[in-house]
Short mmCIF file of C-alpha atoms and ligand atoms in Angstrom, two decimals:
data_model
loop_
_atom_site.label_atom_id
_atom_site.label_comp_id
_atom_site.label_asym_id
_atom_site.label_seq_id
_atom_site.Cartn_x
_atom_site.Cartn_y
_atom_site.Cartn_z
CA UNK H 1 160.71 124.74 75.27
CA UNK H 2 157.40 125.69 75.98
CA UNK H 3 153.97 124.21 76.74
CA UNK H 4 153.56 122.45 73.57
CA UNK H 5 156.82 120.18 74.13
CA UNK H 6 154.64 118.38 76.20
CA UNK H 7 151.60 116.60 74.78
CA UNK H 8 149.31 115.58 77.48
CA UNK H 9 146.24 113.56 77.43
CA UNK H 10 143.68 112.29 80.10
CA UNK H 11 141.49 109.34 79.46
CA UNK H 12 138.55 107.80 81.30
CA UNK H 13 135.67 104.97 80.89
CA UNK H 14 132.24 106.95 79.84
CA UNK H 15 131.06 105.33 82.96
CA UNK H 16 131.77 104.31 86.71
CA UNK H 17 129.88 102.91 89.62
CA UNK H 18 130.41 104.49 92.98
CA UNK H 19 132.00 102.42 95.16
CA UNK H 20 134.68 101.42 92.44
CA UNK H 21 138.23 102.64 91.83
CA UNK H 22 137.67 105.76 89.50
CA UNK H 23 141.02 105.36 87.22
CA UNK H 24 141.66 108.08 84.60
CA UNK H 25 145.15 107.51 82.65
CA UNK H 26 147.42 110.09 81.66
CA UNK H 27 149.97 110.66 79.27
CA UNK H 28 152.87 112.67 78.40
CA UNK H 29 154.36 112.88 75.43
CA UNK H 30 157.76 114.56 74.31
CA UNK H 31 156.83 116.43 71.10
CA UNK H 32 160.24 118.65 71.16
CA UNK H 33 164.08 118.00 69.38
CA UNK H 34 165.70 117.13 72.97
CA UNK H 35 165.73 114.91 75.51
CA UNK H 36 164.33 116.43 78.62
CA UNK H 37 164.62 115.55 82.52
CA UNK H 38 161.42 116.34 84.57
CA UNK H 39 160.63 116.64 88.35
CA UNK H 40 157.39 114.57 88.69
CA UNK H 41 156.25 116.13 92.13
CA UNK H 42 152.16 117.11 91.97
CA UNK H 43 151.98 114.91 88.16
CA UNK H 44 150.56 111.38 88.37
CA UNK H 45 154.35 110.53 87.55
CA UNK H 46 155.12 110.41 91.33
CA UNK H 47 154.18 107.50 93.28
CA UNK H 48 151.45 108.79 94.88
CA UNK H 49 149.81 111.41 93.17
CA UNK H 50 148.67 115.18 94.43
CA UNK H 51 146.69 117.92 93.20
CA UNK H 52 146.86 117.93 89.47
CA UNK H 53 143.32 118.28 88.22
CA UNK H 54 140.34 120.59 88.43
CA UNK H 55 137.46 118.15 89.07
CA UNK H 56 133.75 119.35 88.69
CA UNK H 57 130.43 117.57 89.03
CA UNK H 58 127.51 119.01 87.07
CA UNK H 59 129.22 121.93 86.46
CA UNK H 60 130.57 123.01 90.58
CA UNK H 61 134.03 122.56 91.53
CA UNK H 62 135.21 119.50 93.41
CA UNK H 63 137.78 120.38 96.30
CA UNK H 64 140.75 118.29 96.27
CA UNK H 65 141.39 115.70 99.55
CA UNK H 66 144.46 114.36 99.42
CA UNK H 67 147.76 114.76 100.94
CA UNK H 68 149.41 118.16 101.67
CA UNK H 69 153.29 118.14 101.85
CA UNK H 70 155.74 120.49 102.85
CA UNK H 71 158.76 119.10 100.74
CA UNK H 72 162.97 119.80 100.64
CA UNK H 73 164.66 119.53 97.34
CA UNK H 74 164.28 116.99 95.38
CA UNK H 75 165.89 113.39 95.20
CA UNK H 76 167.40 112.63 91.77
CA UNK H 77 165.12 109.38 91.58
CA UNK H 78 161.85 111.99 91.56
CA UNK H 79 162.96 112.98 88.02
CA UNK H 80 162.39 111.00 85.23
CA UNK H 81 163.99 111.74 81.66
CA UNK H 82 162.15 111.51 78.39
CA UNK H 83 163.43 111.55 75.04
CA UNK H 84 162.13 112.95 72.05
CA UNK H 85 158.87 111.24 70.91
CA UNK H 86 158.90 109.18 74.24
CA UNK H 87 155.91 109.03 76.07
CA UNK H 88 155.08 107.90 79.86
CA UNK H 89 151.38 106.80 80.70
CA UNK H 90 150.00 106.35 84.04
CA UNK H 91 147.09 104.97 85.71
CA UNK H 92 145.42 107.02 88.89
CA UNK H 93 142.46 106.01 90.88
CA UNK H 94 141.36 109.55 91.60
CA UNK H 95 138.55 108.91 93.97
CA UNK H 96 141.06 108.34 96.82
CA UNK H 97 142.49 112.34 96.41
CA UNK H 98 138.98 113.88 94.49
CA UNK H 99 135.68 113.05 96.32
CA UNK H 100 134.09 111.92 93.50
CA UNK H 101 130.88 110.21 95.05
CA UNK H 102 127.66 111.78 94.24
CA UNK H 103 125.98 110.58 91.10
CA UNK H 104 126.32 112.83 87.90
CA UNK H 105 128.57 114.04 85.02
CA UNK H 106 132.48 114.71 86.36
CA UNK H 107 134.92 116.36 83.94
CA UNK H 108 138.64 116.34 85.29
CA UNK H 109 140.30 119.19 83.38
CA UNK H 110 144.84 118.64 83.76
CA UNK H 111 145.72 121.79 85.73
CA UNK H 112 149.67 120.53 86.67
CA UNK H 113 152.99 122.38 86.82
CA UNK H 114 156.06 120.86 86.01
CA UNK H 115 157.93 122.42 89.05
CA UNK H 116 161.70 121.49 86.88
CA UNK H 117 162.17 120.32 83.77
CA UNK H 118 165.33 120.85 81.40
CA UNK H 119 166.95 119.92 78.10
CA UNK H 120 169.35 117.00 79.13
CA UNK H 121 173.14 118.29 78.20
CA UNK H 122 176.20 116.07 78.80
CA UNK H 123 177.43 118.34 82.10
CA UNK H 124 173.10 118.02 83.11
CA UNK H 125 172.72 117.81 86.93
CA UNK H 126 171.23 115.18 87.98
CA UNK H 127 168.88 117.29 90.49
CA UNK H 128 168.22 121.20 90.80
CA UNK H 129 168.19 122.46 94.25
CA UNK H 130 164.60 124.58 94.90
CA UNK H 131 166.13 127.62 93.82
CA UNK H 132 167.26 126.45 90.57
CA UNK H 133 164.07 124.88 89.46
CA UNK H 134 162.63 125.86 85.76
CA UNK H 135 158.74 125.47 86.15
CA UNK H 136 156.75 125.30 82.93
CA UNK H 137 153.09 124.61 83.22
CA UNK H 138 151.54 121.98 80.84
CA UNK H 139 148.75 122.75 78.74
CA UNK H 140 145.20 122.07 79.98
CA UNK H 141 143.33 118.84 78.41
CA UNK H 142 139.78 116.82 79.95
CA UNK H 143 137.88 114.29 79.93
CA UNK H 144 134.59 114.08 80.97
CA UNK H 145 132.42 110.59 82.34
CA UNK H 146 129.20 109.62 84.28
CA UNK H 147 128.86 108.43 87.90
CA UNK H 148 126.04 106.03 88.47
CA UNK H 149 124.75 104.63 91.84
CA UNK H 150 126.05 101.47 93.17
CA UNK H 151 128.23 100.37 96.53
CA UNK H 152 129.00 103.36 98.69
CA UNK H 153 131.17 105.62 97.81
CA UNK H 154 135.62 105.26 98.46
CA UNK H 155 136.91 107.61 100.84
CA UNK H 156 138.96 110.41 100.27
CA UNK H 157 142.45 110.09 102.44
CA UNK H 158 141.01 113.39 103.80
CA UNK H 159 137.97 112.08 104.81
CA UNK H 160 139.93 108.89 106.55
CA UNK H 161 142.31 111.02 108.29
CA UNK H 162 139.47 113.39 109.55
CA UNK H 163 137.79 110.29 110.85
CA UNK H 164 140.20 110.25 113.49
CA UNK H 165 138.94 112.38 115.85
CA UNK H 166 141.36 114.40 118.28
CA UNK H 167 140.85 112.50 121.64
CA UNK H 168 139.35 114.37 124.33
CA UNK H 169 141.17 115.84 127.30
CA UNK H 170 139.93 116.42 130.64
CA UNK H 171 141.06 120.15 130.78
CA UNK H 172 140.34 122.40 128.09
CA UNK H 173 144.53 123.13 127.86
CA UNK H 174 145.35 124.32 124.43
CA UNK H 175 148.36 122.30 124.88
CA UNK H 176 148.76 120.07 121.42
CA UNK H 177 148.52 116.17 121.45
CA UNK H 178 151.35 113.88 120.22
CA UNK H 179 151.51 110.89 119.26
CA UNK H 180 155.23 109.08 119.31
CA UNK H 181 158.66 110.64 119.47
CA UNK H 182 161.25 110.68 121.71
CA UNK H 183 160.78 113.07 125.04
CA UNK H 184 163.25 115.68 123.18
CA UNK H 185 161.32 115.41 119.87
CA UNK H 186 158.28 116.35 122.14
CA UNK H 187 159.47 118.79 123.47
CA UNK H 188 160.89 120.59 120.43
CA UNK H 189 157.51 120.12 118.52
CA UNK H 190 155.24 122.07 121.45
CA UNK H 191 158.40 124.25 121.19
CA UNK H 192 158.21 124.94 117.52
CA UNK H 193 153.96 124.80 118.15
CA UNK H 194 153.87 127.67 120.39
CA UNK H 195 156.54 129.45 118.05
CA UNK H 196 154.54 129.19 114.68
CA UNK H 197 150.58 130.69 117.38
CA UNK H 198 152.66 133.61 118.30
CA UNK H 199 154.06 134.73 115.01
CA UNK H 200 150.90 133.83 113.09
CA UNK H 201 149.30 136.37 115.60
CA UNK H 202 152.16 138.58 115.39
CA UNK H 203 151.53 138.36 111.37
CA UNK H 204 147.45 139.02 112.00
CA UNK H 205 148.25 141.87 113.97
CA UNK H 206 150.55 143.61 111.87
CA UNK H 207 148.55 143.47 108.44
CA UNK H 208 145.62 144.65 110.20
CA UNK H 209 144.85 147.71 108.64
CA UNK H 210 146.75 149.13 105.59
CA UNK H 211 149.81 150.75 106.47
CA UNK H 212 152.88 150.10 103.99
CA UNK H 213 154.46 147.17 104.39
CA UNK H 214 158.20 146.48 102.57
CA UNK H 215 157.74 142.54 104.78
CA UNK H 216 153.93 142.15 102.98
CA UNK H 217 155.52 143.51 99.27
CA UNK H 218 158.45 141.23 99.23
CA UNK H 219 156.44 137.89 100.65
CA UNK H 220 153.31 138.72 99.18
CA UNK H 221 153.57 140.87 96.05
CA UNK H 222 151.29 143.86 95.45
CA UNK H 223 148.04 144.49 97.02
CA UNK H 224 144.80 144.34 95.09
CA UNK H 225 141.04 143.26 95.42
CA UNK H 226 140.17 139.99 96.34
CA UNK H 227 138.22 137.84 93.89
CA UNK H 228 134.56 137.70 96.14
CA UNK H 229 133.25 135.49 98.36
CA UNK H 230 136.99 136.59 99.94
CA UNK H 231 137.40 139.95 101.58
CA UNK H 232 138.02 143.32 99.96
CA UNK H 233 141.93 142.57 99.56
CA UNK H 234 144.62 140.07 98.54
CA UNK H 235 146.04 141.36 102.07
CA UNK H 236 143.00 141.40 104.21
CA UNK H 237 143.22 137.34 102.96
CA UNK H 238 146.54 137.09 104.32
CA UNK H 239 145.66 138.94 107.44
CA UNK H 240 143.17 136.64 108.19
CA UNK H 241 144.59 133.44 107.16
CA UNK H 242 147.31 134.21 109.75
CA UNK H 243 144.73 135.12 112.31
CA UNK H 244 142.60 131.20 111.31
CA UNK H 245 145.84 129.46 111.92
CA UNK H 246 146.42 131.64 115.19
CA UNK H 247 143.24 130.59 116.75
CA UNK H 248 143.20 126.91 115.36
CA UNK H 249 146.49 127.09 117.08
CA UNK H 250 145.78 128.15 120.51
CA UNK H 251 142.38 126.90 120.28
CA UNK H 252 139.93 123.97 121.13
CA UNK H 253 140.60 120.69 120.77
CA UNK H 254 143.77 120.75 120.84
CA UNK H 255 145.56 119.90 117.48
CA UNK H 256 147.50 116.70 117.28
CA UNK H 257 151.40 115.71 116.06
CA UNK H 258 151.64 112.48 114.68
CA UNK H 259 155.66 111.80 115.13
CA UNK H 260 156.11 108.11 114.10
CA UNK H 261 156.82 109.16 110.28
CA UNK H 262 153.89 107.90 108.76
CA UNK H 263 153.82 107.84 105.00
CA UNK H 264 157.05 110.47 105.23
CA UNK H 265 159.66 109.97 102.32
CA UNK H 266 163.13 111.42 102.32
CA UNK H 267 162.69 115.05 101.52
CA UNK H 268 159.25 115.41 103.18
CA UNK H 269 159.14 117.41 106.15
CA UNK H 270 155.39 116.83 107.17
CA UNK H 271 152.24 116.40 105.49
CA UNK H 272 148.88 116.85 106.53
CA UNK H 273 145.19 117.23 104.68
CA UNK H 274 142.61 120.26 104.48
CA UNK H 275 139.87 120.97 107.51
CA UNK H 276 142.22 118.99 109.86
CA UNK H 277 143.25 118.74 113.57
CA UNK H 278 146.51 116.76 112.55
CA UNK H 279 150.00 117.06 111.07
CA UNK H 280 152.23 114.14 110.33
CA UNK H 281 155.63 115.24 111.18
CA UNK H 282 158.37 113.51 108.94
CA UNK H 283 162.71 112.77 109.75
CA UNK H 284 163.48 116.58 107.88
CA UNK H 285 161.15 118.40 110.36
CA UNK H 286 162.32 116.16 113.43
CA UNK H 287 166.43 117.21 112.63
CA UNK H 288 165.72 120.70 111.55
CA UNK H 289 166.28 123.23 114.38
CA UNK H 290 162.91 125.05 116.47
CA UNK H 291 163.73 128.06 115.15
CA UNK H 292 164.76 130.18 112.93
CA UNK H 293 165.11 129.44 109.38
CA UNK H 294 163.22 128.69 106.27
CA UNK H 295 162.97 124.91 106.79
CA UNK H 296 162.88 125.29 110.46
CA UNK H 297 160.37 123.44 112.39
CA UNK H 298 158.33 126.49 113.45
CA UNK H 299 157.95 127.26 109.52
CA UNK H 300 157.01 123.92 108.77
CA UNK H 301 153.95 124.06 110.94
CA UNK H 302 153.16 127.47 109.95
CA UNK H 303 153.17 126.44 106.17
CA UNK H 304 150.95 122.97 107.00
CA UNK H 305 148.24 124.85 109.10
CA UNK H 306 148.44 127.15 105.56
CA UNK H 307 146.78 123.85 104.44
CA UNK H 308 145.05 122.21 107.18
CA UNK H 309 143.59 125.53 108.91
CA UNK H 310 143.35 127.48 105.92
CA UNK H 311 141.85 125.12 103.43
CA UNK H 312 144.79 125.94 101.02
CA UNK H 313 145.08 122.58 98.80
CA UNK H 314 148.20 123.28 97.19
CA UNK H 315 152.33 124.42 96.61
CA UNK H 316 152.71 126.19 93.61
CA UNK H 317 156.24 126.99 94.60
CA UNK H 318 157.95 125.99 96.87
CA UNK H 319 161.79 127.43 98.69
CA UNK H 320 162.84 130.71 99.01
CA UNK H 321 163.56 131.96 96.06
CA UNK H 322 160.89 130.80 93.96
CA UNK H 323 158.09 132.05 96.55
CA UNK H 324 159.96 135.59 96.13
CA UNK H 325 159.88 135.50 92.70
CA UNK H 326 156.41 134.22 92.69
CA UNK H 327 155.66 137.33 94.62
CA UNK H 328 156.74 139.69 92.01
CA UNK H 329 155.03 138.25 89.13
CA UNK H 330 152.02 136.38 90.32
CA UNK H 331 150.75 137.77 93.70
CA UNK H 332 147.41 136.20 93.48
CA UNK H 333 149.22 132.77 93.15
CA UNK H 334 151.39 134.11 96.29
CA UNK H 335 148.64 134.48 98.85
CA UNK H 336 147.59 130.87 97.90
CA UNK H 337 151.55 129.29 98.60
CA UNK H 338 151.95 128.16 102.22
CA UNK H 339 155.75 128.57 101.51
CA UNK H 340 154.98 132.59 100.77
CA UNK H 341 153.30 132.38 104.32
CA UNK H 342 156.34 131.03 106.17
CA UNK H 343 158.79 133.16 104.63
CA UNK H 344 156.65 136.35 105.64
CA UNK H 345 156.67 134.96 109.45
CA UNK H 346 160.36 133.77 109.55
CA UNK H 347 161.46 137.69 108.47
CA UNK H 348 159.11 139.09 111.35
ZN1 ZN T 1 152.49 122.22 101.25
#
């Protein structure tokens, strides 16, 4: 199996209006011998679709807006299997996770990972756990159309949950806002809050400058220059990411936990969107412990303020093992994994 098992396609009108839904279809198509099962997180196969294009308008890249998850393994009815010569076409109204608004030519280039996907044998699980996933990226494919004027433009779900401004205290306490939960779940969420501000500053402090670091090689992979407008080094990045969520953090206004499980399903621990004040805290996060552990609350939040501090918009791997191994053979992909981030703090 490789990336031409998969036949993908994207197609779009020529033309939209703003203001209307902008629906691109895609398609995959099983070109192999076998029948093979597939995760569909992050394809337009899910439900609700993530990040799984590279938008641009005239040319400039379009940031993605849509939901940010922190996610458990996966449920067996996330995978869907397709046989040989089967295909699987789905419709997407992009303009509610890609800000596509201002007049002017758009191409949407495919740009999606299939976190798991294998041949389907009699004794097949019917899941992989995180650590046994087989990723395989598909291959890229566009499409390109024209935005015209017309009715004001959708919203992003970014740009509706940023409408929601944090209210305003009276005091200037750091202390975070929450919205719902029981007086326990409170508590454990400012808990697991001030846990994830002190070892994100711990984690600034201790990159700072460039002695060796076996913690920084296994999380994040070699060091190397930075691609510019970041600065000098992949760990300088780091450094400073941990410092951004640090001072988000402990800083002014105060961030705010949504705990009434919002738009949480099963294996979602919390989700949340970039440039934002607010995490959505799902049932996973609310019965994992404060602290320690991988999926423990305090590395939950650390890995959503990756996203909603950080303006990181995506998971290319996600569990332990596959952030590790991402480390060793892709550490420019590492420094961009929320994931990497919590493992790194979990291990100080
Ligand atoms: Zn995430």
């Amino acid at each position: 199996m490789d990336a031409s098992t998969f036949e993908c396609t994207l197609r779009a009108r020529s033309n939209y209006r703003q203001g209307e839904p902008i629906t691109v279809t895609f398609e995959i198509r099983n070109a192999g011998q076998e029948t093979y099962r597939l995760l569909t997180w992050d394809l337009p196969l899910e439900d609700e679709p993530l990040n799984f294009l590279t938008v641009t308008r005239d040319g400039n890249d379009i940031a993605y807006d849509g939901k940010l998850l922190r996610r458990g393994s996966p449920l067996a009815k996330e995978y869907i299997n397709l046989a040989p010569g089967a295909s699987k076409s789905v419709e997407v109204d992009i303009s509610r996770i890609y800000p596509v608004q201002a007049p002017g030519e758009y191409t949407v280039t495919l740009n999606a990972t299939v976190h798991d996907v294998y041949a389907i044998a009699e004794d097949a699980a019917p899941t992989h756990a995180l650590d046994e996933f087989e990723p395989l990226p598909l291959a890229e494919t566009s499409v390109s159309f024209t935005l015209s004027r017309g009715d004001p433009p959708r919203m992003t779900i970014g740009q509706a949950i940023r409408l929601e401004e944090p209210p305003l205290s009276a005091e200037r306490a750091a202390t975070p806002f929450l919205e719902g939960g029981t007086p326990t779940q409170r508590n454990d969420t400012i808990s697991a809050h001030n846990r994830a501000a002190s070892l994100a500053r711990r984690a600034g402090d201790r990159l700072r400058g460039n002695n060796p670091d076996s913690l920084y090689y296994r999380w994040f992979g070699a060091n190397g220059q930075a691609v510019p407008p970041y600065p000098p080094t992949l760990r300088d990045l780091v450094d400073g990411n941990y410092y951004t969520i640090a001072n988000r953090l402990d800083g002014f206004p105060p961030v705010v936990y949504n705990l009434q499980m919002i738009d949480c399903t099963p294996n979602v621990h919390a989700w949340t969107v970039v440039n934002s004040g607010k995490v959505f805290l799902c049932k996973p996060f609310l019965d994992a412990p404060v602290y320690p552990g991988f999926f423990c609350k305090s590395m939950t939040l650390v890995h959503e303020w990756v996203h909603a501090a950080c303006g990181i918009a995506g998971d290319p791997a996600s569990g332990e093992s596959a952030c590790l191994n991402l480390a060793r053979t892709n550490p420019r992909k590492a420094i961009f994994n929320p994931d990497n981030y919590a493992g790194f703090v979990n291990e100080l």
